[in-house]
Amino acid sequence: MLESDNNDDRYAIPAVEMIAFLLDNCFLHSSPDPDINYQKLFVSVQKFHFKSANMSRMEAAIKIYALLWRMDVIRGDAMKKLTGMMLHPYPKVRNLEERIKIEPLKEALTEIFSEYGNIIDIVAKTNLKAKGQAFIVFDNVDSATRAIEEINGFELFEKPMVLDYARTRSDATVLKERGETELEAHKRRRLAEKERKQAQEALEAQKKLKRGAAAPGGAEARPSKVTRGAGLKPSTAAAAPVIPDEYLPPNKILFLREIPDTLDQDGLTAVFGRFEGFKEVRMVPGRKGIAFVEYEAETGAISAKEATSGMPLGNNGKPIRVTYQRQ
């Protein structure tokens, strides 16, 4: 473009903007404060017969274009960090050595992260999904932010740690800011959300099994070993997979278990009647500890389950089990 014969600002300024873009993108983006020699760049443009004498205009074009480019590049990361800082201001650490036991791991993390502020809690678990990660709960946002910025990439047990803001609020944070009552509600909501996801996954898996069985060559199309070769249809259909109660898909009837003996129909109505569309509580004659709660629509049942699953009731404060009725 610079080798063309167009010696007009209409071509020179866009050319300089393109130079600024290339400089910032390819060479200078890694530097926080690049030292651009505007005079040299201006002379280079003049050598290609652009007769613009407005250096300040070209300099402004470079600065503006470079700034806009940087803003576009970092916008996603900035929004992600801002959301984390506002909602869940504590670090999530990934890529940890999975062979290290929990206690030695917590001790090592405490030694590293305590340099950045007061640690309320460190959460690390051994289950399959949580392996290789931990949560460091500070008592303020500044400590969490500095830790994320400075420790990210630091090696622990010969593996570089990967840090980011957590996606959920920690139990320790909820307890500190809202108290015991809100902490229990927070735990119930988390459990309900976990069960909802598991139920959805189980439902999708069941649908896939049904589609596979109904397809040509599927389970229903293949005769059993007993009937194969005899030209007879199987006498019984293939047994459908049994979904655990906790994974059942939502519907408008809840199934309650482990109800305290001291809690009768009126007591359950007082608890579950608060939710939209409540119809009735049905006790089971001759059976203690179980009952059904029906709502007019799924939305009411979902709200009730999320709020009451694991809720302690009765004199001993034992949590009740709340699932959806098996259809």
Coordinates of C-alpha atoms in Angstrom, one line a residue:
M1 CA 0.0 0.0 0.0
L2 CA 2.9 2.4 0.9
E3 CA 4.4 1.8 -2.5
S4 CA 1.5 3.2 -4.4
D5 CA 1.6 6.6 -6.1
N6 CA -1.2 8.1 -4.1
N7 CA 0.4 11.0 -2.3
D8 CA -2.7 12.1 -0.3
D9 CA -3.6 12.2 3.3
R10 CA -6.6 10.1 2.5
Y11 CA -4.2 7.2 1.8
A12 CA -1.4 8.1 4.1
I13 CA -3.4 8.2 7.4
P14 CA -5.1 4.8 6.8
A15 CA -1.7 3.4 5.9
V16 CA -0.2 4.6 9.2
E17 CA -3.2 3.2 11.1
M18 CA -2.5 -0.2 9.5
I19 CA 1.2 0.2 10.5
A20 CA 0.0 0.9 14.1
F21 CA -2.2 -2.2 14.0
L22 CA 0.6 -4.4 12.8
L23 CA 3.1 -3.0 15.3
D24 CA 0.9 -3.4 18.2
N25 CA -0.4 -6.9 17.2
C26 CA 2.9 -8.5 16.1
F27 CA 5.7 -6.7 17.9
L28 CA 4.6 -4.5 20.7
H29 CA 1.6 -6.2 22.4
S30 CA 3.8 -8.0 24.9
S31 CA 5.3 -4.8 26.1
P32 CA 3.2 -2.8 28.6
D33 CA 4.6 0.5 27.5
P34 CA 6.1 0.3 24.0
D35 CA 8.5 3.1 23.0
I36 CA 7.3 4.0 19.5
N37 CA 9.6 6.3 17.5
Y38 CA 6.9 8.4 15.8
Q39 CA 9.5 10.6 14.1
K40 CA 11.1 7.6 12.4
L41 CA 7.8 6.2 11.4
F42 CA 6.8 9.6 10.0
V43 CA 10.0 9.7 7.9
S44 CA 9.4 6.2 6.6
V45 CA 6.0 7.3 5.3
Q46 CA 7.5 10.4 3.7
K47 CA 10.1 8.2 1.8
F48 CA 7.2 6.5 0.1
H49 CA 6.1 9.8 -1.3
F50 CA 3.3 10.6 1.1
K51 CA 3.4 14.4 1.4
S52 CA 1.5 14.6 4.7
A53 CA 3.1 17.1 7.1
N54 CA 0.6 16.5 9.8
M55 CA 2.7 14.3 12.2
S56 CA 0.5 14.9 15.2
R57 CA -2.4 13.5 13.2
M58 CA -0.5 10.4 12.4
E59 CA 0.7 10.0 15.9
A60 CA -2.8 10.3 17.2
A61 CA -4.0 7.7 14.7
I62 CA -1.3 5.3 16.0
K63 CA -2.2 5.8 19.6
I64 CA -5.9 5.5 19.2
Y65 CA -5.7 2.5 17.0
A66 CA -3.3 0.7 19.3
L67 CA -5.4 1.5 22.3
L68 CA -8.6 0.2 20.7
W69 CA -6.8 -2.9 19.6
R70 CA -5.7 -3.6 23.1
M71 CA -9.1 -2.9 24.5
D72 CA -10.6 -5.4 22.1
V73 CA -8.1 -8.1 23.0
I74 CA -8.4 -7.8 26.7
R75 CA -12.2 -7.2 26.9
G76 CA -13.1 -10.8 27.5
D77 CA -10.5 -11.4 30.2
A78 CA -11.4 -8.1 31.9
M79 CA -15.1 -8.9 32.1
K80 CA -14.3 -12.3 33.4
K81 CA -12.0 -10.9 36.1
L82 CA -14.5 -8.2 37.0
T83 CA -17.3 -10.7 37.4
G84 CA -15.2 -12.9 39.6
M85 CA -14.1 -10.0 41.8
M86 CA -17.6 -8.8 42.3
L87 CA -19.4 -12.1 42.9
H88 CA -16.9 -14.8 43.9
P89 CA -13.6 -13.1 45.0
Y90 CA -11.4 -16.0 45.8
P91 CA -9.0 -18.0 43.7
K92 CA -9.6 -21.4 42.2
V93 CA -6.3 -23.3 41.7
R94 CA -6.1 -25.9 39.0
N95 CA -3.4 -28.3 37.6
L96 CA -2.3 -29.4 41.0
E97 CA -0.5 -32.7 41.5
E98 CA -3.2 -35.3 42.1
R99 CA -0.9 -37.8 43.8
I100 CA -0.3 -35.5 46.8
K101 CA -2.6 -36.2 49.8
I102 CA -5.0 -33.5 51.0
E103 CA -3.2 -32.4 54.2
P104 CA 0.3 -32.0 52.7
L105 CA -1.4 -30.1 49.8
K106 CA -3.2 -27.8 52.1
E107 CA -0.1 -27.1 54.0
A108 CA 1.8 -26.2 50.9
L109 CA -0.9 -24.0 49.6
T110 CA -1.2 -22.2 53.0
E111 CA 2.5 -21.5 53.0
I112 CA 2.3 -19.9 49.5
F113 CA -1.0 -18.1 49.7
S114 CA -0.7 -16.7 53.2
E115 CA 1.9 -14.2 51.9
Y116 CA -1.0 -12.4 50.3
G117 CA -3.5 -12.1 53.1
N118 CA -5.5 -13.8 55.8
I119 CA -6.9 -17.2 54.6
I120 CA -10.3 -18.1 55.9
D121 CA -10.5 -21.6 54.4
I122 CA -8.8 -23.9 51.8
V123 CA -11.1 -26.4 50.1
A124 CA -9.6 -29.4 48.4
K125 CA -11.3 -32.8 47.8
T126 CA -10.4 -36.2 46.6
N127 CA -13.4 -37.1 44.4
L128 CA -12.8 -37.6 40.7
K129 CA -14.2 -34.3 39.5
A130 CA -12.4 -32.2 42.2
K131 CA -9.0 -33.8 41.9
G132 CA -6.1 -31.5 41.0
Q133 CA -7.8 -28.4 42.1
A134 CA -8.4 -26.3 45.3
F135 CA -10.1 -23.1 46.4
I136 CA -8.3 -20.5 48.5
V137 CA -10.8 -18.3 50.5
F138 CA -9.3 -14.9 51.5
D139 CA -11.1 -12.4 53.8
N140 CA -10.9 -9.6 51.1
V141 CA -10.9 -9.1 47.4
D142 CA -7.5 -7.4 47.2
S143 CA -5.7 -10.4 48.6
A144 CA -7.4 -12.7 46.1
T145 CA -6.7 -10.5 43.2
R146 CA -3.0 -10.1 44.0
A147 CA -2.6 -13.8 44.6
I148 CA -4.2 -14.6 41.2
E149 CA -2.0 -12.1 39.3
E150 CA 1.3 -13.1 41.0
I151 CA 1.0 -16.8 41.7
N152 CA -0.5 -17.9 38.3
G153 CA 2.1 -20.1 36.7
F154 CA 4.1 -20.7 39.9
E155 CA 5.2 -24.3 40.2
L156 CA 4.1 -26.5 43.0
F157 CA 5.2 -30.1 43.2
E158 CA 6.8 -29.5 39.7
K159 CA 3.5 -28.5 38.1
P160 CA 2.6 -24.9 37.2
M161 CA -0.5 -23.7 39.0
V162 CA -3.4 -22.2 37.0
L163 CA -5.4 -19.6 38.9
D164 CA -8.7 -17.9 38.2
Y165 CA -11.6 -16.6 40.1
A166 CA -14.0 -19.2 41.4
R167 CA -17.5 -19.5 39.8
T168 CA -19.4 -20.0 43.0
R169 CA -19.4 -18.5 46.5
S170 CA -17.6 -20.5 49.2
D171 CA -19.3 -21.7 52.3
A172 CA -16.8 -19.8 54.5
T173 CA -17.6 -16.5 52.6
V174 CA -21.4 -17.1 53.0
L175 CA -21.0 -17.9 56.7
K176 CA -18.9 -14.8 57.3
E177 CA -21.1 -12.4 55.4
R178 CA -24.6 -13.8 55.9
G179 CA -24.6 -16.1 58.9
E180 CA -25.7 -19.7 59.7
T181 CA -29.2 -19.4 58.3
E182 CA -28.0 -18.3 54.9
L183 CA -25.2 -20.8 54.9
E184 CA -27.8 -23.7 55.3
A185 CA -29.9 -22.2 52.5
H186 CA -26.8 -21.9 50.3
K187 CA -25.9 -25.5 50.9
R188 CA -29.5 -26.6 50.0
R189 CA -29.5 -24.6 46.8
R190 CA -26.1 -26.1 45.8
L191 CA -27.4 -29.6 46.5
A192 CA -30.6 -29.0 44.6
E193 CA -28.6 -27.6 41.6
K194 CA -26.3 -30.6 41.7
E195 CA -29.3 -33.0 41.7
R196 CA -31.0 -31.0 38.9
K197 CA -28.0 -31.4 36.7
Q198 CA -27.6 -35.1 37.5
A199 CA -31.3 -35.7 36.8
Q200 CA -31.0 -33.9 33.5
E201 CA -27.9 -36.0 32.6
A202 CA -29.7 -39.2 33.6
L203 CA -32.7 -38.2 31.5
E204 CA -30.6 -37.5 28.5
A205 CA -28.8 -40.9 28.9
Q206 CA -32.2 -42.7 29.1
K207 CA -33.3 -41.0 25.9
K208 CA -30.2 -42.1 24.1
L209 CA -30.8 -45.7 25.3
K210 CA -34.3 -45.6 24.1
R211 CA -33.3 -44.2 20.7
G212 CA -30.6 -46.9 20.4
A213 CA -33.1 -49.7 21.3
A214 CA -35.7 -48.4 18.8
A215 CA -33.2 -48.0 15.9
P216 CA -32.9 -50.8 13.3
G217 CA -30.5 -53.4 14.6
G218 CA -31.1 -52.1 18.2
A219 CA -31.7 -54.1 21.3
E220 CA -35.4 -54.6 20.5
A221 CA -34.7 -55.8 17.0
R222 CA -32.2 -58.5 18.1
P223 CA -33.8 -61.8 19.3
S224 CA -32.4 -63.3 22.5
K225 CA -30.2 -66.4 22.5
V226 CA -33.2 -68.6 23.4
T227 CA -35.4 -67.5 20.5
R228 CA -32.6 -66.8 18.0
G229 CA -33.0 -69.1 15.0
A230 CA -36.5 -70.2 15.9
G231 CA -38.2 -67.2 14.2
L232 CA -40.0 -66.2 17.5
K233 CA -40.2 -62.7 19.1
P234 CA -38.7 -62.3 22.5
S235 CA -41.3 -62.9 25.2
T236 CA -40.2 -59.9 27.3
A237 CA -38.8 -56.5 26.5
A238 CA -35.3 -55.5 27.5
A239 CA -35.3 -54.2 31.0
A240 CA -35.1 -50.4 31.1
P241 CA -32.3 -48.8 33.2
V242 CA -33.3 -47.8 36.7
I243 CA -32.6 -44.2 37.5
P244 CA -31.6 -43.4 41.1
D245 CA -34.2 -41.3 42.9
E246 CA -31.8 -38.4 43.2
Y247 CA -31.5 -38.2 39.4
L248 CA -35.2 -38.4 38.5
P249 CA -36.4 -35.6 36.2
P250 CA -38.6 -32.8 37.6
N251 CA -42.4 -33.3 37.8
K252 CA -45.1 -31.7 39.9
I253 CA -45.1 -34.3 42.8
L254 CA -42.4 -34.6 45.4
F255 CA -41.6 -37.7 47.4
L256 CA -40.5 -37.1 51.0
R257 CA -38.6 -39.6 53.1
E258 CA -37.0 -39.8 56.5
I259 CA -39.8 -37.5 57.9
P260 CA -39.5 -37.3 61.8
D261 CA -42.3 -39.1 63.7
T262 CA -43.2 -35.8 65.4
L263 CA -44.1 -34.1 62.1
D264 CA -47.7 -34.7 60.9
Q265 CA -49.6 -33.6 57.8
D266 CA -50.3 -30.1 59.2
G267 CA -46.6 -29.6 59.9
L268 CA -45.6 -30.6 56.4
T269 CA -48.3 -28.4 55.0
A270 CA -46.8 -25.4 56.9
V271 CA -43.4 -26.1 55.3
F272 CA -44.4 -27.0 51.7
G273 CA -47.5 -24.9 51.5
R274 CA -45.4 -21.7 51.1
F275 CA -44.5 -22.5 47.5
E276 CA -46.5 -21.5 44.4
G277 CA -49.2 -23.8 43.2
F278 CA -49.3 -26.0 46.4
K279 CA -52.2 -28.5 46.3
E280 CA -51.9 -31.0 49.1
V281 CA -49.7 -33.2 51.3
R282 CA -50.6 -36.9 51.1
M283 CA -49.5 -39.2 54.0
V284 CA -49.2 -42.9 53.3
P285 CA -51.4 -45.0 55.6
G286 CA -49.5 -47.5 57.6
R287 CA -46.1 -46.2 56.5
K288 CA -44.1 -43.9 58.7
G289 CA -41.5 -41.4 57.5
I290 CA -42.8 -40.9 53.9
A291 CA -45.3 -38.6 52.2
F292 CA -46.1 -37.0 48.8
V293 CA -46.5 -33.3 48.1
E294 CA -48.3 -32.2 45.0
Y295 CA -48.2 -28.9 43.2
E296 CA -50.2 -27.6 40.2
A297 CA -47.1 -27.3 38.0
E298 CA -43.5 -28.4 37.9
T299 CA -42.2 -24.9 38.8
G300 CA -43.7 -25.0 42.2
A301 CA -42.3 -28.5 42.9
I302 CA -38.8 -27.4 41.7
S303 CA -38.8 -24.3 43.9
A304 CA -40.0 -26.4 46.9
K305 CA -37.4 -29.1 46.4
E306 CA -34.5 -26.6 46.0
A307 CA -35.5 -24.9 49.2
T308 CA -36.2 -27.9 51.4
S309 CA -33.9 -30.7 50.3
G310 CA -31.8 -31.5 53.3
M311 CA -33.7 -29.2 55.5
P312 CA -33.5 -30.3 59.2
L313 CA -36.9 -30.9 60.7
G314 CA -38.2 -32.3 64.0
N315 CA -36.7 -32.3 67.5
N316 CA -33.5 -34.1 66.4
G317 CA -32.9 -31.8 63.5
K318 CA -32.4 -34.7 61.0
P319 CA -32.5 -33.6 57.4
I320 CA -35.4 -35.0 55.2
R321 CA -34.9 -36.4 51.8
V322 CA -36.9 -34.7 49.0
T323 CA -36.9 -36.1 45.5
Y324 CA -39.3 -36.1 42.6
Q325 CA -41.9 -38.9 42.3
R326 CA -40.9 -41.7 40.0
Q327 CA -43.2 -41.7 37.0

